[in-house]
mmCIF file of C-alpha atoms in Angstrom:
data_model
loop_
_atom_site.group_PDB
_atom_site.id
_atom_site.type_symbol
_atom_site.label_atom_id
_atom_site.label_comp_id
_atom_site.label_asym_id
_atom_site.label_seq_id
_atom_site.Cartn_x
_atom_site.Cartn_y
_atom_site.Cartn_z
ATOM 1 C CA MET H 1 -6.606 -0.989 -25.951
ATOM 2 C CA THR H 2 -10.368 -0.940 -26.325
ATOM 3 C CA THR H 3 -11.047 -4.684 -26.108
ATOM 4 C CA ILE H 4 -10.047 -7.768 -24.149
ATOM 5 C CA SER H 5 -10.208 -10.863 -26.336
ATOM 6 C CA ASN H 6 -12.471 -8.918 -28.741
ATOM 7 C CA ILE H 7 -14.911 -7.892 -25.993
ATOM 8 C CA ASP H 8 -15.341 -4.132 -25.660
ATOM 9 C CA LEU H 9 -14.132 -2.679 -22.351
ATOM 10 C CA LYS H 10 -17.040 -0.284 -22.149
ATOM 11 C CA GLU H 11 -19.475 -3.169 -22.508
ATOM 12 C CA LEU H 12 -17.717 -5.004 -19.676
ATOM 13 C CA ALA H 13 -17.914 -1.909 -17.475
ATOM 14 C CA GLU H 14 -21.595 -1.439 -18.233
ATOM 15 C CA GLN H 15 -22.475 -5.116 -17.751
ATOM 16 C CA PHE H 16 -20.522 -5.819 -14.569
ATOM 17 C CA GLY H 17 -20.004 -2.346 -13.070
ATOM 18 C CA THR H 18 -16.759 -0.863 -11.827
ATOM 19 C CA PRO H 19 -14.323 -1.516 -10.349
ATOM 20 C CA VAL H 20 -14.095 -5.016 -11.827
ATOM 21 C CA TYR H 21 -11.265 -7.478 -12.385
ATOM 22 C CA VAL H 22 -11.254 -9.210 -15.781
ATOM 23 C CA TYR H 23 -9.096 -12.232 -16.689
ATOM 24 C CA ASN H 24 -8.393 -13.764 -20.101
ATOM 25 C CA ALA H 25 -8.419 -17.590 -19.976
ATOM 26 C CA ASP H 26 -6.863 -17.897 -23.426
ATOM 27 C CA LYS H 27 -3.870 -15.861 -22.248
ATOM 28 C CA ILE H 28 -3.535 -18.056 -19.162
ATOM 29 C CA ARG H 29 -3.316 -21.096 -21.415
ATOM 30 C CA SER H 30 -0.783 -19.522 -23.780
ATOM 31 C CA ASN H 31 1.427 -18.361 -20.892
ATOM 32 C CA TYR H 32 1.424 -21.861 -19.397
ATOM 33 C CA LYS H 33 2.065 -23.499 -22.774
ATOM 34 C CA ARG H 34 5.087 -21.299 -23.446
ATOM 35 C CA LEU H 35 6.595 -21.945 -20.007
ATOM 36 C CA LYS H 36 5.909 -25.681 -20.146
ATOM 37 C CA GLU H 37 7.366 -26.086 -23.631
ATOM 38 C CA ALA H 38 10.449 -24.030 -22.781
ATOM 39 C CA PHE H 39 11.397 -26.285 -19.871
ATOM 40 C CA ALA H 40 10.142 -29.582 -21.340
ATOM 41 C CA SER H 41 12.432 -29.089 -24.342
ATOM 42 C CA VAL H 42 15.544 -28.945 -22.147
ATOM 43 C CA TYR H 43 14.550 -31.019 -19.086
ATOM 44 C CA PRO H 44 11.455 -33.153 -19.690
ATOM 45 C CA ASP H 45 10.896 -34.145 -16.063
ATOM 46 C CA THR H 46 9.770 -30.650 -15.063
ATOM 47 C CA ASP H 47 6.567 -30.033 -13.099
ATOM 48 C CA ILE H 48 4.898 -26.623 -12.970
ATOM 49 C CA HIS H 49 2.871 -25.831 -9.857
ATOM 50 C CA TYR H 50 0.876 -22.631 -10.217
ATOM 51 C CA SER H 51 1.291 -20.372 -7.172
ATOM 52 C CA VAL H 52 -2.248 -20.004 -5.840
ATOM 53 C CA LYS H 53 -1.438 -16.889 -3.831
ATOM 54 C CA ALA H 54 -1.154 -14.907 -7.085
ATOM 55 C CA ASN H 55 -4.843 -15.393 -7.890
ATOM 56 C CA SER H 56 -6.942 -17.929 -5.995
ATOM 57 C CA ASN H 57 -10.326 -17.662 -7.710
ATOM 58 C CA ILE H 58 -11.659 -21.215 -8.044
ATOM 59 C CA ARG H 59 -12.594 -20.689 -11.705
ATOM 60 C CA VAL H 60 -9.025 -19.568 -12.438
ATOM 61 C CA LEU H 61 -7.734 -22.649 -10.641
ATOM 62 C CA GLU H 62 -10.018 -24.786 -12.790
ATOM 63 C CA VAL H 63 -8.347 -23.370 -15.897
ATOM 64 C CA PHE H 64 -4.955 -24.456 -14.563
ATOM 65 C CA LYS H 65 -6.353 -27.889 -13.661
ATOM 66 C CA SER H 66 -7.643 -28.309 -17.227
ATOM 67 C CA ILE H 67 -4.205 -27.685 -18.766
ATOM 68 C CA GLY H 68 -2.274 -30.057 -16.540
ATOM 69 C CA ALA H 69 -0.662 -27.771 -13.966
ATOM 70 C CA GLY H 70 -0.192 -28.575 -10.327
ATOM 71 C CA VAL H 71 -0.623 -25.969 -7.587
ATOM 72 C CA ASP H 72 1.508 -24.473 -4.843
ATOM 73 C CA CYS H 73 -0.470 -23.404 -1.763
ATOM 74 C CA SER H 74 0.700 -21.133 1.039
ATOM 75 C CA SER H 75 -2.233 -21.378 3.463
ATOM 76 C CA PRO H 76 -4.841 -23.929 4.552
ATOM 77 C CA MET H 77 -7.616 -22.077 2.701
ATOM 78 C CA GLU H 78 -5.631 -22.238 -0.507
ATOM 79 C CA THR H 79 -5.503 -26.042 -0.188
ATOM 80 C CA ILE H 80 -9.276 -26.075 0.330
ATOM 81 C CA LEU H 81 -9.785 -23.962 -2.804
ATOM 82 C CA ALA H 82 -7.391 -26.166 -4.790
ATOM 83 C CA ARG H 83 -9.257 -29.303 -3.790
ATOM 84 C CA LYS H 84 -12.569 -27.642 -4.643
ATOM 85 C CA ALA H 85 -11.138 -26.888 -8.093
ATOM 86 C CA GLY H 86 -10.406 -30.590 -8.560
ATOM 87 C CA PHE H 87 -6.720 -30.911 -7.699
ATOM 88 C CA ALA H 88 -5.717 -34.229 -6.154
ATOM 89 C CA ASP H 89 -3.418 -34.264 -3.154
ATOM 90 C CA ASP H 90 -0.462 -35.451 -5.234
ATOM 91 C CA GLN H 91 -0.836 -32.340 -7.429
ATOM 92 C CA ILE H 92 -0.472 -30.005 -4.426
ATOM 93 C CA LEU H 93 2.656 -28.446 -2.985
ATOM 94 C CA TYR H 94 2.297 -26.727 0.379
ATOM 95 C CA THR H 95 4.827 -23.981 1.091
ATOM 96 C CA GLY H 96 3.854 -22.218 4.296
ATOM 97 C CA ASN H 97 5.729 -20.395 7.020
ATOM 98 C CA TYR H 98 5.272 -20.146 10.785
ATOM 99 C CA GLU H 99 2.432 -22.639 10.418
ATOM 100 C CA SER H 100 0.175 -23.311 13.394
ATOM 101 C CA PRO H 101 -0.730 -26.909 14.251
ATOM 102 C CA GLU H 102 -4.179 -26.179 12.799
ATOM 103 C CA ASP H 103 -2.585 -24.978 9.537
ATOM 104 C CA LEU H 104 -0.586 -28.174 9.208
ATOM 105 C CA GLN H 105 -3.567 -30.348 10.121
ATOM 106 C CA THR H 106 -5.617 -28.838 7.276
ATOM 107 C CA ALA H 107 -2.829 -28.819 4.709
ATOM 108 C CA TYR H 108 -1.360 -32.235 5.429
ATOM 109 C CA ALA H 109 -2.396 -35.289 3.460
ATOM 110 C CA PRO H 110 -0.276 -38.322 2.485
ATOM 111 C CA GLY H 111 0.114 -37.191 -1.129
ATOM 112 C CA VAL H 112 0.829 -33.502 -0.536
ATOM 113 C CA ARG H 113 4.443 -32.379 -0.915
ATOM 114 C CA LEU H 114 5.395 -30.189 2.042
ATOM 115 C CA ASN H 115 8.059 -27.496 1.735
ATOM 116 C CA LEU H 116 8.685 -26.744 5.401
ATOM 117 C CA ASP H 117 10.034 -23.340 6.360
ATOM 118 C CA ASP H 118 11.890 -24.338 9.509
ATOM 119 C CA MET H 119 12.856 -27.254 11.738
ATOM 120 C CA SER H 120 10.237 -26.032 14.207
ATOM 121 C CA SER H 121 7.619 -26.617 11.483
ATOM 122 C CA PHE H 122 8.677 -30.262 11.349
ATOM 123 C CA ASP H 123 8.463 -30.498 15.138
ATOM 124 C CA ARG H 124 4.820 -29.346 14.971
ATOM 125 C CA LEU H 125 4.109 -31.659 12.042
ATOM 126 C CA LYS H 126 5.443 -34.697 13.936
ATOM 127 C CA LYS H 127 2.567 -34.343 16.399
ATOM 128 C CA ILE H 128 0.140 -34.840 13.515
ATOM 129 C CA ALA H 129 1.973 -37.404 11.406
ATOM 130 C CA ILE H 130 5.390 -38.427 10.145
ATOM 131 C CA PRO H 131 5.087 -37.804 6.412
ATOM 132 C CA GLU H 132 6.712 -40.141 3.917
ATOM 133 C CA MET H 133 8.325 -37.174 2.142
ATOM 134 C CA VAL H 134 9.613 -33.832 3.443
ATOM 135 C CA SER H 135 11.333 -30.860 1.853
ATOM 136 C CA PHE H 136 12.854 -27.885 3.622
ATOM 137 C CA ARG H 137 12.940 -24.383 2.226
ATOM 138 C CA ILE H 138 16.533 -23.156 2.204
ATOM 139 C CA ASN H 139 17.611 -19.578 2.844
ATOM 140 C CA PRO H 140 20.913 -19.260 0.944
ATOM 141 C CA GLY H 141 21.823 -15.981 2.646
ATOM 142 C CA ILE H 142 21.225 -13.964 -0.557
ATOM 143 C CA GLY H 143 18.131 -12.771 -2.387
ATOM 144 C CA ARG H 144 16.830 -10.397 -5.027
ATOM 145 C CA GLY H 145 13.392 -9.195 -6.104
ATOM 146 C CA GLY H 146 11.794 -6.626 -8.358
ATOM 147 C CA PHE H 147 11.113 -4.575 -5.199
ATOM 148 C CA GLU H 148 12.649 -4.735 -1.743
ATOM 149 C CA GLY H 149 9.346 -5.963 -0.307
ATOM 150 C CA ILE H 150 9.292 -9.041 -2.546
ATOM 151 C CA THR H 151 12.842 -10.227 -1.855
ATOM 152 C CA THR H 152 12.355 -13.518 -0.018
ATOM 153 C CA ALA H 153 15.820 -14.672 0.993
ATOM 154 C CA GLY H 154 18.903 -13.204 2.617
ATOM 155 C CA ALA H 155 19.907 -12.168 6.116
ATOM 156 C CA ASP H 156 16.817 -9.977 6.615
ATOM 157 C CA ALA H 157 14.263 -12.393 5.141
ATOM 158 C CA LYS H 158 11.837 -14.240 7.394
ATOM 159 C CA PHE H 159 11.795 -17.300 5.138
ATOM 160 C CA GLY H 160 13.670 -20.573 5.108
ATOM 161 C CA VAL H 161 16.205 -22.621 7.023
ATOM 162 C CA PRO H 162 19.629 -20.928 7.006
ATOM 163 C CA TYR H 163 21.732 -23.051 4.698
ATOM 164 C CA GLU H 164 24.325 -23.605 7.442
ATOM 165 C CA MET H 165 21.627 -25.372 9.546
ATOM 166 C CA ALA H 166 19.924 -27.334 6.771
ATOM 167 C CA LYS H 167 21.938 -30.551 7.169
ATOM 168 C CA GLU H 168 20.829 -30.750 10.775
ATOM 169 C CA ALA H 169 17.184 -30.351 9.719
ATOM 170 C CA TYR H 170 17.356 -33.179 7.183
ATOM 171 C CA GLN H 171 19.196 -35.440 9.619
ATOM 172 C CA ALA H 172 16.492 -34.868 12.237
ATOM 173 C CA ALA H 173 13.732 -35.621 9.724
ATOM 174 C CA LYS H 174 15.469 -38.814 8.635
ATOM 175 C CA ASN H 175 15.952 -39.877 12.243
ATOM 176 C CA ALA H 176 12.225 -39.317 12.839
ATOM 177 C CA GLY H 177 11.330 -41.785 10.076
ATOM 178 C CA VAL H 178 10.948 -39.701 6.912
ATOM 179 C CA LYS H 179 11.931 -41.855 3.936
ATOM 180 C CA ARG H 180 11.858 -39.500 0.918
ATOM 181 C CA PHE H 181 13.084 -35.946 0.471
ATOM 182 C CA GLY H 182 12.982 -32.845 -1.678
ATOM 183 C CA ILE H 183 14.589 -29.433 -1.329
ATOM 184 C CA HIS H 184 13.261 -25.962 -2.044
ATOM 185 C CA MET H 185 14.528 -22.414 -2.479
ATOM 186 C CA MET H 186 12.801 -19.137 -3.405
ATOM 187 C CA THR H 187 14.901 -15.992 -3.242
ATOM 188 C CA GLY H 188 12.746 -13.256 -4.764
ATOM 189 C CA SER H 189 9.959 -12.291 -7.111
ATOM 190 C CA ASN H 190 9.511 -10.547 -10.463
ATOM 191 C CA ASN H 191 13.000 -11.026 -11.819
ATOM 192 C CA LEU H 192 13.536 -10.426 -15.553
ATOM 193 C CA GLU H 193 17.136 -11.629 -15.946
ATOM 194 C CA PRO H 194 17.597 -15.209 -17.266
ATOM 195 C CA TYR H 195 21.056 -15.606 -15.713
ATOM 196 C CA TYR H 196 19.575 -14.896 -12.279
ATOM 197 C CA PHE H 197 17.605 -18.148 -12.408
ATOM 198 C CA ALA H 198 20.679 -20.113 -13.450
ATOM 199 C CA GLU H 199 22.501 -18.564 -10.485
ATOM 200 C CA VAL H 200 19.669 -19.528 -8.120
ATOM 201 C CA THR H 201 19.665 -23.094 -9.449
ATOM 202 C CA GLU H 202 23.424 -23.449 -9.147
ATOM 203 C CA LYS H 203 23.325 -22.069 -5.602
ATOM 204 C CA LEU H 204 20.571 -24.485 -4.543
ATOM 205 C CA MET H 205 22.371 -27.467 -6.067
ATOM 206 C CA THR H 206 25.682 -26.573 -4.438
ATOM 207 C CA ILE H 207 23.991 -26.226 -1.053
ATOM 208 C CA ALA H 208 22.217 -29.551 -1.619
ATOM 209 C CA GLY H 209 25.518 -31.227 -2.405
ATOM 210 C CA ARG H 210 26.858 -30.151 0.967
ATOM 211 C CA ILE H 211 23.647 -31.002 2.842
ATOM 212 C CA PHE H 212 23.164 -34.536 1.550
ATOM 213 C CA GLU H 213 26.806 -35.550 1.604
ATOM 214 C CA ASN H 214 27.180 -38.395 4.124
ATOM 215 C CA LEU H 215 23.427 -38.408 4.910
ATOM 216 C CA ASP H 216 22.683 -41.247 2.462
ATOM 217 C CA ILE H 217 19.884 -39.112 0.975
ATOM 218 C CA VAL H 218 19.213 -38.542 -2.711
ATOM 219 C CA PRO H 219 16.485 -35.887 -3.090
ATOM 220 C CA GLU H 220 13.619 -36.791 -5.419
ATOM 221 C CA TYR H 221 12.878 -33.222 -6.418
ATOM 222 C CA PHE H 222 14.475 -29.803 -6.512
ATOM 223 C CA ASP H 223 12.024 -26.908 -6.271
ATOM 224 C CA ILE H 224 13.543 -23.657 -7.591
ATOM 225 C CA GLY H 225 10.479 -21.624 -6.594
ATOM 226 C CA GLY H 226 9.054 -18.971 -8.878
ATOM 227 C CA GLY H 227 10.082 -15.375 -9.366
ATOM 228 C CA PHE H 228 9.704 -15.284 -13.154
ATOM 229 C CA GLY H 229 8.977 -11.644 -13.877
ATOM 230 C CA VAL H 230 6.731 -9.691 -16.227
ATOM 231 C CA PRO H 231 7.171 -6.115 -17.470
ATOM 232 C CA TYR H 232 5.068 -3.536 -15.640
ATOM 233 C CA ASP H 233 6.478 -0.594 -17.594
ATOM 234 C CA ASP H 234 7.131 0.084 -21.271
ATOM 235 C CA TYR H 235 10.901 0.325 -20.806
ATOM 236 C CA GLU H 236 11.192 -3.164 -19.274
ATOM 237 C CA GLN H 237 12.155 -6.136 -21.456
ATOM 238 C CA GLU H 238 10.136 -9.340 -21.330
ATOM 239 C CA LEU H 239 11.865 -12.286 -19.639
ATOM 240 C CA ASN H 240 13.360 -14.599 -22.264
ATOM 241 C CA ILE H 241 11.868 -17.776 -20.845
ATOM 242 C CA GLU H 242 13.463 -20.042 -23.465
ATOM 243 C CA LEU H 243 16.950 -18.813 -22.553
ATOM 244 C CA THR H 244 16.026 -19.030 -18.866
ATOM 245 C CA ALA H 245 14.997 -22.662 -19.240
ATOM 246 C CA ARG H 246 18.178 -23.566 -21.127
ATOM 247 C CA LEU H 247 20.444 -21.921 -18.546
ATOM 248 C CA VAL H 248 18.589 -23.496 -15.625
ATOM 249 C CA ALA H 249 18.701 -26.953 -17.219
ATOM 250 C CA GLU H 250 22.430 -26.675 -17.908
ATOM 251 C CA ALA H 251 23.185 -25.731 -14.306
ATOM 252 C CA PHE H 252 20.785 -28.389 -13.006
ATOM 253 C CA ARG H 253 22.248 -31.263 -15.050
ATOM 254 C CA GLU H 254 25.824 -30.254 -14.287
ATOM 255 C CA LYS H 255 25.281 -30.263 -10.530
ATOM 256 C CA CYS H 256 23.196 -33.446 -10.598
ATOM 257 C CA ASP H 257 26.103 -35.183 -12.303
ATOM 258 C CA LYS H 258 28.644 -33.682 -9.922
ATOM 259 C CA PHE H 259 26.814 -34.700 -6.752
ATOM 260 C CA GLY H 260 25.360 -38.005 -7.965
ATOM 261 C CA PHE H 261 21.708 -36.932 -7.769
ATOM 262 C CA GLY H 262 20.741 -38.747 -10.959
ATOM 263 C CA THR H 263 17.725 -37.282 -12.769
ATOM 264 C CA PRO H 264 15.382 -35.897 -10.098
ATOM 265 C CA LYS H 265 12.257 -33.896 -10.819
ATOM 266 C CA LEU H 266 12.640 -30.169 -11.369
ATOM 267 C CA LEU H 267 9.777 -28.234 -9.776
ATOM 268 C CA MET H 268 8.812 -24.584 -10.003
ATOM 269 C CA GLU H 269 6.060 -22.372 -8.591
ATOM 270 C CA PRO H 270 5.280 -19.521 -11.006
ATOM 271 C CA GLY H 271 2.340 -17.255 -10.238
ATOM 272 C CA ARG H 272 2.916 -13.769 -11.586
ATOM 273 C CA TYR H 273 4.412 -15.023 -14.885
ATOM 274 C CA LEU H 274 1.285 -17.072 -15.587
ATOM 275 C CA MET H 275 -1.350 -14.596 -14.394
ATOM 276 C CA ALA H 276 -0.236 -10.950 -14.294
ATOM 277 C CA ASN H 277 -0.667 -10.045 -17.963
ATOM 278 C CA THR H 278 -3.930 -11.996 -18.235
ATOM 279 C CA GLY H 279 -5.767 -9.564 -15.964
ATOM 280 C CA TYR H 280 -7.128 -6.031 -16.009
ATOM 281 C CA LEU H 281 -8.724 -3.799 -13.399
ATOM 282 C CA ILE H 282 -11.427 -1.660 -15.007
ATOM 283 C CA THR H 283 -12.371 1.487 -13.108
ATOM 284 C CA GLN H 284 -14.118 4.809 -13.707
ATOM 285 C CA VAL H 285 -13.057 8.361 -12.996
ATOM 286 C CA THR H 286 -15.114 9.723 -10.092
ATOM 287 C CA GLY H 287 -13.494 13.144 -9.750
ATOM 288 C CA VAL H 288 -10.866 15.498 -11.140
ATOM 289 C CA LYS H 289 -9.318 17.955 -8.707
ATOM 290 C CA LYS H 290 -7.164 20.927 -9.677
ATOM 291 C CA SER H 291 -5.237 21.474 -6.458
ATOM 292 C CA TYR H 292 -1.520 22.163 -5.977
ATOM 293 C CA LYS H 293 -1.327 19.264 -8.399
ATOM 294 C CA THR H 294 -3.932 17.682 -10.630
ATOM 295 C CA PHE H 295 -5.523 14.619 -9.052
ATOM 296 C CA VAL H 296 -7.649 12.159 -10.983
ATOM 297 C CA GLY H 297 -9.638 9.919 -8.656
ATOM 298 C CA VAL H 298 -11.136 6.568 -9.650
ATOM 299 C CA ASP H 299 -13.610 4.219 -7.984
ATOM 300 C CA ALA H 300 -10.853 1.782 -7.012
ATOM 301 C CA GLY H 301 -8.199 2.391 -4.383
ATOM 302 C CA MET H 302 -5.453 0.792 -2.350
ATOM 303 C CA ASN H 303 -8.193 -1.466 -0.972
ATOM 304 C CA THR H 304 -8.667 -2.832 -4.507
ATOM 305 C CA LEU H 305 -5.091 -2.788 -5.857
ATOM 306 C CA ILE H 306 -2.569 -2.287 -3.058
ATOM 307 C CA ARG H 307 0.706 -2.997 -4.881
ATOM 308 C CA PRO H 308 1.498 0.672 -5.752
ATOM 309 C CA ALA H 309 0.947 1.817 -2.150
ATOM 310 C CA LEU H 310 2.648 -1.214 -0.596
ATOM 311 C CA TYR H 311 5.698 -1.609 -2.846
ATOM 312 C CA GLY H 312 5.797 1.515 -4.967
ATOM 313 C CA ALA H 313 4.913 -0.849 -7.817
ATOM 314 C CA LYS H 314 3.748 0.417 -11.191
ATOM 315 C CA HIS H 315 0.927 -0.667 -13.463
ATOM 316 C CA ARG H 316 0.451 0.504 -17.006
ATOM 317 C CA VAL H 317 -2.701 2.576 -17.312
ATOM 318 C CA GLU H 318 -4.921 3.346 -20.293
ATOM 319 C CA VAL H 319 -8.025 5.492 -20.720
ATOM 320 C CA TYR H 320 -10.788 4.140 -22.932
ATOM 321 C CA GLY H 321 -11.153 6.092 -26.167
ATOM 322 C CA LYS H 322 -8.453 8.634 -25.315
ATOM 323 C CA GLU H 323 -4.831 8.436 -26.445
ATOM 324 C CA LEU H 324 -3.535 12.009 -26.415
ATOM 325 C CA LYS H 325 -1.574 12.454 -23.185
ATOM 326 C CA ASN H 326 -1.346 16.192 -22.818
ATOM 327 C CA ASP H 327 -1.670 16.485 -19.060
ATOM 328 C CA PHE H 328 0.322 15.263 -16.033
ATOM 329 C CA VAL H 329 -1.694 13.946 -13.122
ATOM 330 C CA ASN H 330 -1.562 12.024 -9.872
ATOM 331 C CA LEU H 331 -3.868 9.023 -10.195
ATOM 332 C CA CYS H 332 -5.498 8.159 -6.886
ATOM 333 C CA GLY H 333 -8.285 6.235 -5.185
ATOM 334 C CA GLN H 334 -11.024 6.929 -2.654
ATOM 335 C CA ILE H 335 -9.336 5.690 0.524
ATOM 336 C CA CYS H 336 -8.671 8.154 3.344
ATOM 337 C CA GLU H 337 -4.900 7.725 3.222
ATOM 338 C CA ASN H 338 -2.456 9.967 1.394
ATOM 339 C CA SER H 339 -0.631 6.820 0.298
ATOM 340 C CA ASP H 340 -3.659 5.845 -1.788
ATOM 341 C CA ILE H 341 -1.868 6.868 -4.972
ATOM 342 C CA PHE H 342 -1.579 4.613 -8.007
ATOM 343 C CA ALA H 343 0.900 6.829 -9.849
ATOM 344 C CA ASN H 344 2.487 10.271 -9.463
ATOM 345 C CA ASN H 345 2.925 12.815 -12.245
ATOM 346 C CA ILE H 346 2.131 10.509 -15.143
ATOM 347 C CA PRO H 347 1.149 11.677 -18.652
ATOM 348 C CA PHE H 348 -2.608 11.414 -18.990
ATOM 349 C CA PRO H 349 -5.407 12.479 -21.340
ATOM 350 C CA VAL H 350 -7.646 15.324 -20.213
ATOM 351 C CA ALA H 351 -9.852 13.390 -17.796
ATOM 352 C CA GLU H 352 -13.569 13.708 -17.190
ATOM 353 C CA GLU H 353 -15.886 12.053 -14.708
ATOM 354 C CA GLY H 354 -17.102 8.752 -16.102
ATOM 355 C CA ASP H 355 -13.967 8.025 -18.148
ATOM 356 C CA ILE H 356 -13.036 4.346 -18.069
ATOM 357 C CA VAL H 357 -9.504 3.764 -16.744
ATOM 358 C CA VAL H 358 -7.875 0.354 -17.147
ATOM 359 C CA PHE H 359 -4.951 -0.957 -15.087
ATOM 360 C CA ARG H 360 -2.970 -3.604 -16.951
ATOM 361 C CA GLU H 361 -0.959 -6.531 -15.543
ATOM 362 C CA ALA H 362 -3.555 -6.849 -12.774
ATOM 363 C CA GLY H 363 -4.154 -10.593 -12.954
ATOM 364 C CA ALA H 364 -1.709 -11.428 -10.141
ATOM 365 C CA TYR H 365 -1.669 -10.001 -6.613
ATOM 366 C CA GLY H 366 -4.748 -7.885 -7.292
ATOM 367 C CA TYR H 367 -7.995 -9.210 -5.876
ATOM 368 C CA VAL H 368 -6.152 -11.607 -3.552
ATOM 369 C CA MET H 369 -4.667 -8.607 -1.722
ATOM 370 C CA ALA H 370 -7.898 -6.590 -1.684
ATOM 371 C CA SER H 371 -9.472 -5.565 1.623
ATOM 372 C CA ASN H 372 -12.468 -3.818 3.151
ATOM 373 C CA TYR H 373 -10.437 -0.880 4.437
ATOM 374 C CA ASN H 374 -12.665 2.175 4.932
ATOM 375 C CA ASN H 375 -15.446 -0.432 4.688
ATOM 376 C CA ARG H 376 -15.233 -0.359 0.925
ATOM 377 C CA LEU H 377 -16.661 -3.418 -0.797
ATOM 378 C CA ARG H 378 -14.498 -5.730 -2.867
ATOM 379 C CA PRO H 379 -15.104 -5.791 -6.624
ATOM 380 C CA ALA H 380 -16.450 -8.460 -8.938
ATOM 381 C CA GLU H 381 -14.274 -10.804 -10.991
ATOM 382 C CA VAL H 382 -14.973 -11.802 -14.589
ATOM 383 C CA LEU H 383 -13.419 -14.513 -16.777
ATOM 384 C CA ILE H 384 -13.335 -14.259 -20.557
ATOM 385 C CA GLU H 385 -13.170 -17.645 -22.242
ATOM 386 C CA ASN H 386 -13.944 -18.710 -25.803
ATOM 387 C CA GLY H 387 -15.018 -15.182 -26.670
ATOM 388 C CA LYS H 388 -17.572 -14.944 -23.850
ATOM 389 C CA SER H 389 -17.473 -13.209 -20.480
ATOM 390 C CA ARG H 390 -18.903 -14.632 -17.285
ATOM 391 C CA LEU H 391 -19.053 -13.534 -13.685
ATOM 392 C CA ILE H 392 -16.828 -15.752 -11.530
ATOM 393 C CA ARG H 393 -17.195 -13.812 -8.272
ATOM 394 C CA ARG H 394 -19.953 -11.322 -7.611
ATOM 395 C CA ARG H 395 -19.389 -7.900 -6.161
ATOM 396 C CA GLU H 396 -19.519 -7.741 -2.382
ATOM 397 C CA THR H 397 -22.630 -6.225 -0.812
ATOM 398 C CA PRO H 398 -23.213 -4.534 2.558
ATOM 399 C CA GLU H 399 -25.156 -7.647 3.577
ATOM 400 C CA ASP H 400 -22.019 -9.756 3.068
ATOM 401 C CA ILE H 401 -20.179 -7.619 5.615
ATOM 402 C CA LEU H 402 -23.056 -7.404 8.092
ATOM 403 C CA ARG H 403 -23.550 -11.184 8.004
ATOM 404 C CA LEU H 404 -20.335 -11.671 9.975
ATOM 405 C CA TYR H 405 -21.494 -9.572 12.926
ATOM 406 C CA ASP H 406 -23.112 -11.095 15.982
ATOM 407 C CA ILE H 407 -26.287 -8.995 15.756
#
C-alpha cells in the first residue's frame, strides 16, 4: 500500500507531519451502504445509529449525517459533538452507564432515545424529567468479544440490568408515567461470526417476551447494539454481513410473531464496522535498536494508539516502499513503559530512521483513546474526500496544554 484513495502516503506524511491519522470518506460511505442495504433487504424498518465513541471527530460525524445515519452517544460531550455536526435530537440514541445527574441533564432532550444502564439511572433521571420513552440495557448473563476487555455482558460485566430484574425496572418506569418503551442489549465487540448475532437477537427477544408479559407493554424498538467485527489480521475472515442480516431478521421476525410484538423498529449501533478499515495511522521510524532483541521505534506510542497495550490487539502494519520482510522485530513507541509495544517478533523489512510505517484498521478506537501520557502531544487528523485531503483536527501544541493551567 503506497496510497490512500490515490493520494501518496509519503505526500501525506510530508504535508501533515507524523504521527497523523488519515480517514477515507469514500470508504465510510461504502461501509454504511453495504450494512444498510444488507438489513434493509430483509427488514426494511431498520435504523443504523453510528457509535460515536469509535471516532468522534465532528467532520467524520458530518459524513454520517450526510448519508442518513443516526448516532449513538455514550457521554454528554458526544451528544454536544453530534448536535454540532447537525444531528437532531430524534436522531440520537444515548447509551451511558453510571451517569451523574449532570450527565443526564446534558444528554436528555424530549426526542432523544435513552438506553438506561440501570434502575438507579432512571431514579436520577426522574429528578430531571419523566421521559415519554425509556429503554433499559439488558445484561443477559452471557457475553463474548474479540478480546476479554471488550466483552460487555455476563456475570463480570459492569453493564446492564440483570435480565432477572428487568421486569421490575420496566414496571417502575411505567408506574412513574413513561408511556413508550424500547429495549437494548450489547454483549461484546468485534465479533466475526454471523450466527453469533442471530443468537444475541434471539436471546434479547426471548428475554423481552418474559419481561413484557402481563405488563401491557409492546416495545417500539429493539436495539441489538453493535459488535460487528472487522479483520485485524490476514488470517481472519471478513464478517459476512449479508448472512448476518438474514439470520438476525429471521430470528427477529419469529420472536415478534411469537410474543405479539408486531413489527417494531430494529436498531443497531455499529462503530468499528463502519470506521476501522477507513483509517490509517501514519508514523515514522525514529530509532532502530539492536539489543537482546531488535526494536524498531516510531514516533507514535501507546498514547497515540493504545489498543495493542490495553487489549493485546493487533493492527496490520506496512512500511512505505519496502515489501521484503527479512527481519523479525519488536515494534514499539516512545512512551516510558515497557508495555508500549505495538507488536512482538513480527516479520519486518530492514528498517532505517525516517521510514514511513502505516498502521491499518486505525479508524476506530484510535484518536478517541489517545492521551497526553508522558506529556506527548496528540496527532493531527486528516480526511480524504473526493480525491482531496484536508486537515480536520490540527496537531496539538505545547500552548494547548499550557492553556489549561492556572498560571
